[in-house]
Structures are given as structure tokens and as C-alpha cells.
Amino acid sequence: MLSELLRSLIQNWRLPVLVALAYFLFELPELFTGWPWYYEEINDKLTLAITLFTIATLASSWNILAGYAGQINLGHAAFFGIGSVVTRELWLTKDYPFNEAFFYGGGAAALAALIVGAPALRLKGIYFAIGTLALAEALRLTIGSMYPGVSRLPGPELRAYELTSRYELSLKVLVATVFVSYFLSRSKLGLGMKAIREDEAAARSIGINVFLHTLFAFVLSAFLAGLAGGAFAYYHYSYNQIYTFGPNWTFDALLVTFIGGPGTLAGPLIGSTFFVLVRDYLAGTSELVDTHLILFGVIFILVVLILPGGLVDLSTRISRWFLRRTRKVFR
Amino acid sequence: MLLEVEKVSKSFGGLQALNNVSFTVEAGKTIGLIGPNGSGKSTLFNVITGTIPTSSGTIRFEGKNITKLSAPRVSRRGIGRTFQTVRPFMHMSVLDNVKVACLYGHSSIQWQHIAERRAREILELVNLKDQARIPAADLNVMSRKWLEMARALATEPKLLLLDEFMAGLNPAEVLESVEFVKRLKDIGITVIVVEHIMKAIMSCSDRVIVLNAGQKIAEGLPADIVRDPVVIRAYLGPDYAET
């Protein structure tokens, strides 16, 4: 009876914890107002948080296709880039209200995924991965030619610029991505995707349409990455459009997902928090500033070899051990 | 007729895996499908279930042509299967393995809690209820086979294709499996069993079809098949005939 109660608590704790965490993060800038360090450091802290939310969103959205449906997309940056370039252009050049431009950015990324995914998802495994990488690189070079200059916020937007609203938008996109992942993983569609990840032939034999499921995962993942791109376009007051198409956005998402735990809700969040905080620490230590990529390369290899389920797997093992101990005590 | 296979052929390049194979399966019967390794038994299962396309010929299920249907659509029509090499969804729980089949397949249950209840009932049927929460990867080979059987049953098939389900089991487990196959017949599921264990085939089949080199060489009652000189020469061997 007690072990059943414990099991039920362990299985259903995620949703209330996520809601509480999201609420706390939305209130965080307000909570720190008036603290001694506030006026000196708040912008640095908010910038760090926005970077963390952006990478966590990219990792969580990448995880929808790779972690749940088992297809490695090496062109995720393309959808982040499409989201940012469409939002920025509509908002600043075509004078669309930002909210409208933002959703068009996500929609454009989803549409691109639909057009690319229909033929590309006929390829599987490494062929799909290489195909998406080639697509992202082609798009990066094209965008580089189309928008060679630096995109800057115009005067009125620049004067009204403040970080808190950027923090809130990035957080909203992350919260939306996490909740979509949460409900997807518990839905019929999510179970179907996991079955495909495990064994496509067996999944087909029980009535699952592999192509439609993976295409849906691809489009959804691209839409959320596109929204992250839109939030990035809102956040940065000056950047080169080609920057958001860089492969580093894809590989950061991939790296943190594997470190945290692919195919899990918490994995990309834990992985990106670990990644951003350690990178920030190393960046602040002058002699280690250039070593973070080597360090994360080593961590990645170690995690793949020792802990294939990522840091989440470690916590699962610990909680299982704890549950076994508790059962023994109360038996 | 539940299933009609008419002049079905399948070739892989120069290899003729199936050559003009025809037979019918009546609803409620259990059919044994035997033949030497490489005779085309698994290929026949693969073309019936839409896993691979036929080169020629027609397959009808409940009078409807299913020759060109994909594997998921064949499953939703009511044909379930197990695989020669067990293929559970290793990193999913035993319960989710079965629940996902309840949600798709012929049953296509729309509500998760109903699917979960049904999955638990099926797991009880195959004695895996107590392992519902553990990952499929933690099961032994025998339990994995039963999990695959449960997953196939969860699609609520009208026709179930069992591909060497009893291979690698000890005599007691084979006996248990034979009894289970007989029970399937009692609950109205038509079964085609591919098996090399002749005692098992003989005790659970109403009729036996024999394949050799992609061709059907015999079909009939189990007692007649074991005495058929063509089958003895091609598959069973003279030693079996003497016993």
C-alpha cells in the first residue's frame, strides 16, 4: 500500500513541479528587485537566463523528433534560423505587429519542415541525418547571400529596449515547448512515436503509420524551434542573420540532450542547465575560456559510454534504489 | 473464407522466394505452415502482412483485396503477427508495449485508460501482469516471446500469424504454448503457425501447408501430411516417417 502510494507520487510529480517551476521563473526578476547586486548584475543574469532558455527550447524541440521518434535531425538550426529571419523581417521591415510576426516565424519553420520532411523522411537513419545537415548548410549560405548585412533594431525599438520582456518571451517559448513535450509523451501519438523509435517494423505490424508520425514530430519540432528563433529575433538588437543558421545551434541541442538524457522530458532541461552554467563559469575564468568545447566533448563521450540514458538515467537509478530500500524498510 | 492467397509470387532479384503459392484459410481454423529453412514461410508472412510487396498474385482478407495495402493498414484490417526473432519495444515498459498496440491495430481504442485496462487484461492472459511496470529489456527470452504474443493479441486480430513462436522453448514451455494456441481458436481467432516442432504443429493444427523452395508442395490434414512421401523427401526425412 505504502509502496503503491510512493510509486504514484513518483510517477505523477512532474506536472505540478513543472507548473511551480514555470511560475517561479516568471516571478524571478520581480523577486530580486531591490537586492544589493540587482542594478549591477541583473542584465548579466537575464542574458544568461535567455541563453539557457533558448538552448533548452532548441534541445527540447530537437528531442521530440530524435528522442521520441528516433530520427536524428542535424539541420535543426535551419528551423531556428527560419523562425528568426521571418520574424525579424516581418516585424522590422514589413511593420507587422511583433506577436503576429512571431507566430508567422514559427509557422514558416513548420511549413519548411513539411515541405522538406515529406521527401526527406523517406530516408532513414544516417541518410536522413546527412540530408538535414546538407539542407541547413545550403540554407545558411543562401541566407548569407540574401542578407549580407547586420540586422539592427531601429531607433524607437532600441530606445524602448529592456531585457525583462525578452526574458519573459524566451521563457514562454520554453514553457510551451516543455508542456507540448509533456502532453505528447503521454498521448497516443507519443506512444506511437516511441514504438517507432524502438522498432519500425514491429510498430508497423501493430498499425502505426511510421511516415505520418515522424512527419508530425518533425513539423512540431520545427515549429517550436521556429518560435525560439522568433524570440531570439526579439532579444538581439544587432546580429547577422546568418548567425542563427549556424550548425552550433543544432550541435548544442544534440549535445545537451544526450548529456541530459534523450527521449525524456527532463533530459534536455538538465543538460542545457549544466551546459550553460559550466560554459558561463569557464568563460569567466580566463585560462579555461577556450577549453569548454573540449571539456563538453569529453563529457559527451563519457556519458555515451558510461551513462547512455544521460544524467536523468542516473537519477532514475538512484530513485529506484531508494524505492527498493523503502520497500524493504516498510515490509 | 477469411484469407485467400492466390498465385502469390515474390522474388528478390534472381531469387524466387515464393512461386505461385495459393491456399485459403477458413475462419476459426488453425493452420500449420511448415517447410525447410529458406522455403519462404517468413516471406509469405511478410507479404500477407504488407511488410513487403508481392511480385504478383492476389491476397484477399474477408473478401477484400489487401495485396497493395501497407503493413499498418493490414494490421488495422485485423491481421496480427509475431516475428521469428522477438522484437519487443525494449525501452518501453511491458504495459506500454501492449497498450500502444491496443491504441492502434484493429482495436484502435481511443481512450488511454480503456487501452490500459485492456492491456492489463491481456498481460494477465500471458502471465506477465506482475512485470507490467518493468522495461521490456529486463524480461528473459521466454517472457519476451509472451510479450510479443500479448502485443499481437492487443491489436484484436481476426487472423494471427505466429512465426516460430515455440523455437528455443523447453518441452514444458512448448506444451504450454500449444495449449495457448488451442485457446486462441476457442476465442475465435484464426491462426497460422510457422513451426519446426512437428509434435506441436500436429497437435494444434486443423490443416497443414508445406512449402519447399518457395512452392507449395502439399496441403492437408496433419495425419496425411506426415505420411506424404513428397513431404518426407523434402522436409521431414525418412527418420521421421519411421517413427
Coordinates of C-alpha atoms in Angstrom, one line a residue:
Chain A
M1 CA 0.0 0.0 0.0
L2 CA 2.7 2.4 1.0
S3 CA 4.9 1.4 -1.9
E4 CA 1.9 2.0 -4.2
L5 CA 1.4 5.5 -2.8
L6 CA 5.1 6.2 -3.2
R7 CA 5.0 4.9 -6.7
S8 CA 2.0 7.1 -7.6
L9 CA 3.8 10.1 -6.1
I10 CA 6.9 9.4 -8.1
Q11 CA 5.0 8.9 -11.3
N12 CA 2.8 12.0 -11.2
W13 CA 5.1 14.6 -9.6
R14 CA 6.2 16.1 -12.9
L15 CA 3.2 18.3 -13.8
P16 CA 2.8 20.2 -10.5
V17 CA 6.6 20.6 -10.3
L18 CA 6.8 22.0 -13.8
V19 CA 3.9 24.4 -13.2
A20 CA 5.5 25.6 -9.9
L21 CA 8.9 26.0 -11.6
A22 CA 7.5 27.9 -14.5
Y23 CA 5.6 30.3 -12.1
F24 CA 8.8 30.8 -10.0
L25 CA 10.8 31.6 -13.1
F26 CA 8.3 34.1 -14.4
E27 CA 8.3 35.9 -11.0
L28 CA 12.1 35.7 -10.6
P29 CA 13.2 39.1 -12.0
E30 CA 10.5 40.7 -9.8
L31 CA 11.6 38.8 -6.7
F32 CA 15.2 40.0 -6.9
T33 CA 14.2 43.7 -7.3
G34 CA 16.0 45.7 -4.5
W35 CA 18.7 43.1 -3.7
P36 CA 22.1 44.7 -3.3
W37 CA 23.5 43.3 -6.5
Y38 CA 20.4 43.9 -8.5
Y39 CA 21.2 47.0 -10.5
E40 CA 24.8 45.9 -11.2
E41 CA 24.2 42.3 -12.3
I42 CA 20.6 41.9 -13.3
N43 CA 21.3 42.3 -17.1
D44 CA 24.0 39.7 -17.0
K45 CA 21.7 37.3 -15.1
L46 CA 18.8 37.9 -17.6
T47 CA 21.1 37.4 -20.6
L48 CA 22.4 34.2 -19.1
A49 CA 18.8 33.0 -18.5
I50 CA 17.7 33.9 -22.0
T51 CA 20.7 31.9 -23.4
L52 CA 19.7 29.0 -21.2
F53 CA 16.0 29.2 -22.2
T54 CA 17.0 29.3 -25.9
I55 CA 19.3 26.3 -25.8
A56 CA 16.8 24.4 -23.6
T57 CA 14.0 25.1 -26.1
L58 CA 16.1 24.0 -29.0
A59 CA 17.1 20.8 -27.2
S60 CA 13.6 20.0 -26.0
S61 CA 12.2 20.6 -29.5
W62 CA 15.0 18.5 -31.1
N63 CA 14.2 15.8 -28.6
I64 CA 10.7 15.5 -30.0
L65 CA 11.9 14.0 -33.2
A66 CA 15.2 12.4 -32.0
G67 CA 14.2 11.3 -28.5
Y68 CA 10.7 10.2 -29.1
A69 CA 10.5 9.2 -32.8
G70 CA 14.2 8.1 -33.2
Q71 CA 15.2 10.3 -36.2
I72 CA 18.4 12.3 -35.8
N73 CA 17.9 15.8 -37.4
L74 CA 21.2 17.5 -38.0
G75 CA 19.6 20.5 -39.6
H76 CA 17.6 21.8 -36.6
A77 CA 19.4 25.2 -36.8
A78 CA 17.7 25.8 -40.2
F79 CA 14.3 26.0 -38.4
F80 CA 15.6 28.2 -35.7
G81 CA 17.1 30.4 -38.4
I82 CA 13.9 30.5 -40.5
G83 CA 11.9 31.5 -37.4
S84 CA 14.3 34.3 -36.6
V85 CA 14.7 35.7 -40.1
V86 CA 10.9 35.6 -40.9
T87 CA 10.0 37.2 -37.5
R88 CA 12.7 39.9 -37.8
E89 CA 11.9 40.7 -41.4
L90 CA 8.1 40.9 -40.9
W91 CA 8.5 42.8 -37.7
L92 CA 11.1 45.3 -38.6
T93 CA 10.9 45.6 -42.4
K94 CA 7.2 44.9 -43.1
D95 CA 5.9 46.6 -39.9
Y96 CA 3.9 43.6 -38.7
P97 CA 3.0 43.7 -35.0
F98 CA 5.6 41.6 -33.2
N99 CA 3.2 38.9 -32.0
E100 CA 1.9 38.3 -35.5
A101 CA 5.4 38.2 -36.9
F102 CA 6.5 35.8 -34.2
F103 CA 3.8 33.3 -35.0
Y104 CA 4.5 33.6 -38.7
G105 CA 8.1 32.8 -37.9
G106 CA 7.1 29.6 -36.2
G107 CA 4.6 28.8 -39.0
A108 CA 7.2 29.4 -41.7
A109 CA 9.6 26.9 -39.9
A110 CA 6.8 24.3 -39.7
L111 CA 5.9 24.8 -43.3
A112 CA 9.6 24.4 -44.3
A113 CA 9.7 21.2 -42.3
L114 CA 6.5 19.9 -44.0
I115 CA 8.0 20.6 -47.5
V116 CA 11.4 19.1 -46.6
G117 CA 10.1 16.3 -44.4
A118 CA 7.7 14.8 -47.0
P119 CA 10.6 13.6 -49.2
A120 CA 13.4 13.6 -46.6
L121 CA 11.6 11.2 -44.1
R122 CA 11.6 8.6 -46.8
L123 CA 15.3 8.4 -45.9
K124 CA 16.1 6.8 -42.6
G125 CA 18.9 6.9 -40.0
I126 CA 22.2 8.3 -41.2
Y127 CA 20.8 9.3 -44.6
F128 CA 18.1 11.4 -43.1
A129 CA 20.7 13.0 -40.7
I130 CA 23.1 13.9 -43.5
G131 CA 20.2 15.1 -45.7
T132 CA 19.0 17.6 -43.0
L133 CA 22.6 18.7 -42.3
A134 CA 23.1 19.4 -46.1
L135 CA 19.8 21.3 -46.2
A136 CA 20.7 23.5 -43.2
E137 CA 24.1 24.4 -44.7
A138 CA 22.6 25.2 -48.1
L139 CA 20.0 27.4 -46.4
R140 CA 22.8 29.1 -44.3
L141 CA 24.7 30.0 -47.4
T142 CA 21.6 31.2 -49.2
I143 CA 20.6 33.4 -46.3
G144 CA 24.1 34.7 -46.0
S145 CA 23.9 35.9 -49.6
M146 CA 20.3 37.3 -49.3
Y147 CA 21.0 39.2 -46.0
P148 CA 24.7 40.1 -46.0
G149 CA 24.5 43.0 -43.6
V150 CA 23.9 43.2 -39.9
S151 CA 20.3 43.4 -38.8
R152 CA 19.8 46.2 -36.2
L153 CA 16.8 47.3 -34.2
P154 CA 15.7 50.7 -35.4
G155 CA 15.8 53.8 -33.1
P156 CA 12.3 53.6 -31.5
E157 CA 12.6 49.9 -30.6
L158 CA 16.2 50.4 -29.4
R159 CA 15.1 53.3 -27.1
A160 CA 12.3 51.1 -25.7
Y161 CA 14.6 48.1 -25.3
E162 CA 14.6 46.3 -22.0
L163 CA 15.6 42.7 -21.1
T164 CA 12.7 41.7 -18.9
S165 CA 10.2 41.3 -21.7
R166 CA 12.8 39.3 -23.7
Y167 CA 13.3 37.1 -20.7
E168 CA 9.6 36.5 -20.4
L169 CA 9.1 35.7 -24.1
S170 CA 12.1 33.2 -24.1
L171 CA 10.6 31.6 -21.0
K172 CA 7.1 31.4 -22.5
V173 CA 8.5 29.6 -25.6
L174 CA 10.4 27.2 -23.3
V175 CA 7.4 26.6 -21.1
A176 CA 5.2 26.0 -24.2
T177 CA 7.8 23.5 -25.6
V178 CA 8.1 21.6 -22.3
F179 CA 4.3 21.4 -21.9
V180 CA 3.9 20.2 -25.5
S181 CA 6.6 17.6 -24.9
Y182 CA 4.9 16.6 -21.6
F183 CA 1.5 16.0 -23.1
L184 CA 2.9 14.5 -26.3
S185 CA 4.9 11.9 -24.3
R186 CA 1.7 10.8 -22.5
S187 CA -0.5 10.8 -25.6
K188 CA -1.4 8.1 -28.1
L189 CA 0.8 9.9 -30.7
G190 CA 3.8 10.0 -28.3
L191 CA 3.5 6.2 -27.5
G192 CA 3.3 5.6 -31.3
M193 CA 6.4 7.6 -31.8
K194 CA 8.3 5.8 -29.0
A195 CA 7.3 2.5 -30.6
I196 CA 8.7 3.7 -33.9
R197 CA 12.0 4.7 -32.2
E198 CA 12.3 1.2 -30.7
D199 CA 11.4 -0.9 -33.9
E200 CA 9.9 0.4 -37.0
A201 CA 8.9 -3.0 -38.5
A202 CA 7.2 -4.0 -35.2
A203 CA 5.5 -0.6 -35.0
R204 CA 4.1 -1.1 -38.5
S205 CA 2.9 -4.5 -37.6
I206 CA 0.6 -3.1 -34.9
G207 CA -0.9 -0.5 -37.1
I208 CA 1.3 2.6 -36.7
N209 CA 1.8 4.8 -39.7
V210 CA 5.6 5.4 -39.4
F211 CA 5.8 8.2 -42.0
L212 CA 2.9 10.3 -40.7
H213 CA 4.1 10.0 -37.1
T214 CA 7.7 11.0 -37.9
L215 CA 6.5 13.8 -40.2
F216 CA 4.2 15.2 -37.4
A217 CA 7.2 15.0 -34.9
F218 CA 9.4 16.8 -37.5
V219 CA 6.9 19.6 -38.2
L220 CA 6.1 20.1 -34.5
S221 CA 9.8 20.1 -33.6
A222 CA 10.5 22.7 -36.3
F223 CA 7.5 24.9 -35.3
L224 CA 8.9 25.1 -31.7
A225 CA 12.4 25.8 -32.9
G226 CA 11.0 28.5 -35.2
L227 CA 9.3 30.1 -32.2
A228 CA 12.7 30.0 -30.3
G229 CA 14.1 31.8 -33.4
G230 CA 11.4 34.4 -33.2
A231 CA 12.2 35.0 -29.5
F232 CA 15.8 35.3 -30.4
A233 CA 15.0 37.9 -33.2
Y234 CA 13.2 39.9 -30.5
Y235 CA 16.0 39.6 -28.0
H236 CA 19.0 40.6 -30.1
Y237 CA 19.3 44.2 -31.0
S238 CA 22.1 43.6 -33.5
Y239 CA 23.2 40.5 -35.3
N240 CA 24.0 39.0 -38.6
Q241 CA 21.0 36.9 -40.0
I242 CA 23.4 34.1 -41.0
Y243 CA 24.3 33.6 -37.3
T244 CA 21.0 31.8 -36.4
F245 CA 21.6 29.2 -39.1
G246 CA 25.0 28.2 -37.7
P247 CA 25.4 24.4 -37.1
N248 CA 26.4 25.2 -33.5
W249 CA 22.7 25.6 -32.6
T250 CA 22.0 22.1 -33.8
F251 CA 25.0 20.5 -32.2
D252 CA 24.5 22.4 -28.8
A253 CA 20.9 21.0 -28.8
L254 CA 22.1 17.5 -29.6
L255 CA 24.9 17.6 -27.1
V256 CA 22.8 18.8 -24.2
T257 CA 20.1 16.3 -25.0
F258 CA 22.5 13.4 -24.9
I259 CA 24.1 14.7 -21.7
G260 CA 20.7 15.2 -20.0
G261 CA 19.0 12.1 -21.4
P262 CA 17.4 11.6 -24.8
G263 CA 13.7 10.7 -25.0
T264 CA 12.9 12.2 -21.6
L265 CA 11.2 15.4 -20.6
A266 CA 13.8 16.5 -18.1
G267 CA 16.9 15.4 -20.0
P268 CA 17.2 18.4 -22.3
L269 CA 16.4 20.8 -19.4
I270 CA 19.0 19.3 -17.1
G271 CA 21.6 19.0 -19.9
S272 CA 21.1 22.6 -21.1
T273 CA 21.3 24.0 -17.5
F274 CA 24.5 22.0 -16.9
F275 CA 25.9 23.1 -20.3
V276 CA 25.1 26.8 -20.0
L277 CA 26.2 27.2 -16.4
V278 CA 29.5 25.4 -16.8
R279 CA 30.2 27.3 -20.1
D280 CA 29.5 30.6 -18.3
Y281 CA 31.8 29.6 -15.4
L282 CA 34.6 28.7 -17.8
A283 CA 34.0 31.8 -19.8
G284 CA 34.6 33.8 -16.6
T285 CA 37.9 32.0 -15.9
S286 CA 40.3 33.4 -18.5
E287 CA 42.7 30.4 -18.7
L288 CA 39.8 28.0 -19.3
V289 CA 37.8 30.2 -21.7
D290 CA 38.7 28.2 -24.8
T291 CA 38.5 24.8 -23.3
H292 CA 34.8 24.4 -22.8
L293 CA 34.3 22.7 -26.2
I294 CA 37.0 20.1 -25.4
L295 CA 35.5 19.6 -21.9
F296 CA 32.0 19.0 -23.3
G297 CA 33.4 16.7 -25.9
V298 CA 34.9 14.6 -23.2
I299 CA 31.7 14.7 -21.1
F300 CA 29.7 13.7 -24.2
I301 CA 31.9 10.7 -24.8
L302 CA 31.8 9.7 -21.1
V303 CA 28.1 10.0 -20.9
V304 CA 27.5 7.9 -24.1
L305 CA 29.9 5.2 -22.8
I306 CA 29.0 5.1 -19.1
L307 CA 25.5 6.5 -18.9
P308 CA 23.7 6.1 -22.3
G309 CA 20.5 7.3 -20.7
G310 CA 22.2 10.6 -19.6
L311 CA 22.0 12.3 -16.3
V312 CA 18.3 11.5 -16.0
D313 CA 19.1 7.8 -16.1
L314 CA 21.5 8.3 -13.1
S315 CA 18.6 9.9 -11.1
T316 CA 16.2 7.1 -12.2
R317 CA 18.7 4.5 -10.9
I318 CA 19.1 6.4 -7.6
S319 CA 15.3 6.7 -7.2
R320 CA 14.8 3.0 -8.0
W321 CA 17.4 2.1 -5.4
F322 CA 15.7 4.4 -2.9
L323 CA 12.3 2.8 -3.7
R324 CA 13.7 -0.7 -3.1
R325 CA 15.2 0.4 0.2
T326 CA 12.0 2.0 1.3
R327 CA 10.0 -1.2 0.4
K328 CA 12.4 -3.3 2.5
V329 CA 12.1 -1.0 5.5
F330 CA 8.3 -1.0 5.5
R331 CA 7.8 -4.6 4.6
Chain B
M1 CA -13.2 -17.6 -46.5
L2 CA -11.2 -15.4 -44.1
L3 CA -7.9 -15.4 -46.1
E4 CA -7.4 -16.2 -49.8
V5 CA -3.9 -16.3 -51.2
E6 CA -4.0 -16.7 -55.0
K7 CA -0.9 -17.4 -57.1
V8 CA 1.4 -15.2 -55.0
S9 CA 5.0 -14.9 -56.1
K10 CA 7.8 -12.9 -54.6
S11 CA 11.3 -12.6 -56.0
F12 CA 14.4 -10.8 -54.6
G13 CA 16.5 -10.1 -57.7
G14 CA 17.2 -13.5 -59.1
L15 CA 16.0 -15.4 -56.0
Q16 CA 12.4 -16.7 -56.3
A17 CA 11.3 -16.7 -52.6
L18 CA 7.6 -17.5 -53.4
N19 CA 6.4 -19.1 -56.6
N20 CA 2.7 -19.2 -57.4
V21 CA 1.6 -20.0 -53.9
S22 CA -2.2 -20.4 -53.4
F23 CA -4.3 -21.5 -50.4
T24 CA -7.3 -20.4 -48.4
V25 CA -7.9 -20.2 -44.7
E26 CA -11.3 -20.7 -43.2
A27 CA -12.3 -18.6 -40.2
G28 CA -11.8 -20.3 -36.8
K29 CA -9.2 -22.8 -38.1
T30 CA -5.6 -23.2 -37.1
I31 CA -3.2 -23.8 -40.0
G32 CA 0.3 -25.1 -39.6
L33 CA 2.8 -23.8 -42.1
I34 CA 6.0 -26.0 -42.4
G35 CA 9.0 -26.4 -44.6
P36 CA 12.7 -26.3 -44.5
N37 CA 14.7 -23.2 -43.7
G38 CA 14.6 -20.8 -46.7
S39 CA 11.4 -22.3 -48.1
G40 CA 9.6 -19.0 -48.0
K41 CA 7.5 -19.3 -44.8
S42 CA 8.5 -15.9 -43.3
T43 CA 8.4 -14.3 -46.7
L44 CA 4.8 -15.5 -47.0
F45 CA 4.0 -13.9 -43.7
N46 CA 5.7 -10.7 -44.8
V47 CA 3.7 -10.4 -48.0
I48 CA 0.4 -11.3 -46.2
T49 CA 1.0 -8.6 -43.6
G50 CA 2.1 -6.0 -46.2
T51 CA 5.6 -5.8 -44.8
I52 CA 7.0 -6.4 -48.3
P53 CA 5.0 -6.1 -51.6
T54 CA 4.2 -9.2 -53.7
S55 CA 5.8 -9.5 -57.2
S56 CA 2.5 -10.9 -58.5
G57 CA -0.7 -12.6 -57.2
T58 CA -3.6 -11.5 -55.1
I59 CA -4.3 -11.7 -51.3
R60 CA -7.9 -11.3 -50.1
F61 CA -8.9 -10.9 -46.5
E62 CA -12.6 -11.2 -45.7
G63 CA -13.3 -11.0 -49.4
K64 CA -11.4 -7.7 -49.9
N65 CA -8.2 -7.3 -51.8
I66 CA -5.4 -6.4 -49.4
T67 CA -2.5 -7.1 -51.8
K68 CA -1.3 -3.5 -52.1
L69 CA -2.1 -2.4 -48.5
S70 CA 0.7 -1.2 -46.3
A71 CA 1.6 -3.1 -43.0
P72 CA -0.3 -0.7 -40.7
R73 CA -3.4 -0.8 -42.8
V74 CA -3.3 -4.6 -42.9
S75 CA -3.0 -4.6 -39.1
R76 CA -6.0 -2.3 -38.8
R77 CA -8.0 -4.7 -41.0
G78 CA -7.4 -7.4 -38.4
I79 CA -4.2 -9.3 -39.2
G80 CA -1.7 -9.6 -36.3
R81 CA 1.7 -11.2 -36.2
T82 CA 4.7 -12.2 -34.2
F83 CA 8.3 -12.2 -35.5
Q84 CA 10.8 -15.0 -35.9
T85 CA 13.3 -13.0 -33.9
V86 CA 11.5 -11.4 -31.0
R87 CA 11.1 -7.6 -31.4
P88 CA 9.6 -6.1 -28.2
F89 CA 9.9 -2.3 -27.8
M90 CA 12.9 -2.7 -25.4
H91 CA 13.0 0.7 -23.7
M92 CA 9.2 0.9 -23.1
S93 CA 7.5 -0.8 -20.2
V94 CA 5.8 -4.1 -20.6
L95 CA 2.5 -2.4 -20.1
D96 CA 3.2 0.3 -22.7
N97 CA 4.3 -2.4 -25.2
V98 CA 0.8 -3.8 -25.1
K99 CA -1.1 -0.5 -24.5
V100 CA 0.3 1.0 -27.7
A101 CA -1.0 -2.0 -29.7
C102 CA -4.4 -1.5 -28.1
L103 CA -4.4 2.1 -29.2
Y104 CA -3.5 1.3 -32.8
G105 CA -4.1 -2.0 -34.7
H106 CA -7.6 -3.4 -35.4
S107 CA -8.8 -2.5 -31.9
S108 CA -7.8 1.2 -32.2
I109 CA -9.1 2.1 -28.7
Q110 CA -9.3 5.9 -28.5
W111 CA -9.1 6.3 -24.7
Q112 CA -5.9 5.7 -22.9
H113 CA -7.4 4.5 -19.6
I114 CA -9.5 1.9 -21.6
A115 CA -6.5 0.8 -23.5
E116 CA -4.5 0.4 -20.3
R117 CA -7.3 -1.7 -18.7
R118 CA -7.4 -3.9 -21.8
A119 CA -3.6 -4.2 -21.9
R120 CA -3.6 -5.3 -18.3
E121 CA -6.2 -8.0 -19.1
I122 CA -4.1 -9.3 -21.9
L123 CA -1.0 -9.3 -19.8
E124 CA -2.9 -11.4 -17.2
L125 CA -3.7 -13.8 -20.0
V126 CA 0.0 -14.4 -20.8
N127 CA 1.1 -14.3 -17.1
L128 CA 3.0 -11.0 -17.4
K129 CA 0.8 -8.9 -15.2
D130 CA 3.3 -8.7 -12.4
Q131 CA 6.0 -7.4 -14.7
A132 CA 3.8 -4.6 -16.2
R133 CA 5.9 -1.8 -15.0
I134 CA 9.4 -3.0 -15.9
P135 CA 11.1 -2.2 -19.2
A136 CA 10.8 -5.0 -21.8
A137 CA 14.6 -5.2 -22.0
D138 CA 14.6 -6.6 -18.4
L139 CA 12.5 -9.7 -19.4
N140 CA 14.0 -13.1 -20.3
V141 CA 13.7 -14.5 -23.8
M142 CA 10.6 -16.6 -22.9
S143 CA 8.8 -13.7 -21.4
R144 CA 9.7 -11.5 -24.4
K145 CA 8.0 -14.1 -26.6
W146 CA 4.9 -13.9 -24.5
L147 CA 5.1 -10.1 -24.5
E148 CA 5.2 -10.2 -28.3
M149 CA 2.2 -12.6 -28.3
A150 CA 0.3 -10.1 -26.0
R151 CA 1.2 -7.2 -28.2
A152 CA -0.2 -9.1 -31.3
L153 CA -3.3 -10.0 -29.4
A154 CA -3.8 -6.4 -28.2
T155 CA -4.5 -5.4 -31.9
E156 CA -7.5 -7.7 -31.6
P157 CA -6.6 -9.7 -34.7
K158 CA -9.1 -11.9 -36.6
L159 CA -6.1 -13.7 -38.1
L160 CA -2.9 -14.2 -36.1
L161 CA 0.4 -15.2 -37.8
L162 CA 2.8 -16.9 -35.4
D163 CA 6.4 -17.1 -36.7
E164 CA 8.3 -19.8 -34.9
F165 CA 6.8 -18.8 -31.6
M166 CA 7.9 -22.0 -29.9
A167 CA 11.5 -22.0 -31.1
G168 CA 14.0 -22.2 -28.3
L169 CA 11.5 -23.3 -25.7
N170 CA 11.8 -26.3 -23.5
P171 CA 9.3 -29.2 -23.8
A172 CA 7.1 -27.9 -20.9
E173 CA 7.0 -24.4 -22.4
V174 CA 6.2 -25.9 -25.8
L175 CA 3.3 -27.7 -24.3
E176 CA 2.1 -24.5 -22.6
S177 CA 2.3 -22.7 -25.9
V178 CA 0.3 -25.4 -27.8
E179 CA -2.4 -25.2 -25.2
F180 CA -2.4 -21.4 -25.6
V181 CA -2.8 -21.6 -29.4
K182 CA -5.7 -24.0 -28.9
R183 CA -7.3 -21.5 -26.5
L184 CA -7.0 -18.8 -29.3
K185 CA -9.1 -21.0 -31.5
D186 CA -11.7 -21.2 -28.8
I187 CA -12.0 -17.4 -28.6
G188 CA -12.5 -17.2 -32.3
I189 CA -9.0 -16.2 -33.5
T190 CA -7.8 -17.9 -36.7
V191 CA -4.2 -18.8 -36.5
I192 CA -1.4 -19.6 -39.0
V193 CA 1.6 -21.2 -37.2
V194 CA 5.0 -21.5 -38.6
E195 CA 6.9 -24.0 -36.6
H196 CA 9.6 -26.7 -36.9
I197 CA 8.5 -28.6 -33.8
M198 CA 6.3 -31.2 -35.5
K199 CA 4.6 -32.5 -32.4
A200 CA 3.4 -29.0 -31.7
I201 CA 2.2 -28.5 -35.3
M202 CA 0.4 -31.8 -35.3
S203 CA -1.4 -31.3 -32.0
C204 CA -2.7 -27.8 -32.7
S205 CA -3.3 -27.6 -36.5
D206 CA -6.5 -28.4 -38.3
R207 CA -4.7 -28.4 -41.6
V208 CA -1.0 -28.2 -42.6
I209 CA 0.5 -26.5 -45.6
V210 CA 4.0 -27.4 -46.7
L211 CA 6.4 -25.1 -48.6
N212 CA 9.6 -26.0 -50.3
A213 CA 11.8 -23.7 -52.3
G214 CA 9.0 -21.1 -52.5
Q215 CA 6.4 -23.6 -53.7
K216 CA 3.5 -25.2 -52.0
I217 CA 4.2 -28.9 -52.2
A218 CA 1.4 -30.3 -50.0
E219 CA -1.7 -29.4 -48.1
G220 CA -3.9 -31.5 -46.0
L221 CA -4.8 -33.0 -42.6
P222 CA -1.8 -33.3 -40.2
A223 CA -2.1 -37.1 -40.2
D224 CA -2.0 -37.2 -44.0
I225 CA 0.9 -34.7 -44.3
V226 CA 3.3 -36.8 -42.1
R227 CA 2.7 -39.8 -44.4
D228 CA 3.0 -37.8 -47.7
P229 CA 6.2 -39.1 -49.5
V230 CA 6.8 -35.7 -51.1
V231 CA 6.9 -34.0 -47.7
I232 CA 9.0 -36.8 -46.2
R233 CA 11.5 -36.4 -49.0
A234 CA 11.6 -32.6 -49.0
Y235 CA 11.4 -31.8 -45.2
L236 CA 10.6 -34.5 -42.6
G237 CA 13.2 -37.1 -43.8
P238 CA 12.8 -40.9 -43.6
D239 CA 13.7 -41.0 -39.9
Y240 CA 10.5 -39.0 -39.0
A241 CA 8.4 -41.3 -41.3
E242 CA 9.7 -44.4 -39.5
T243 CA 8.8 -43.0 -36.0

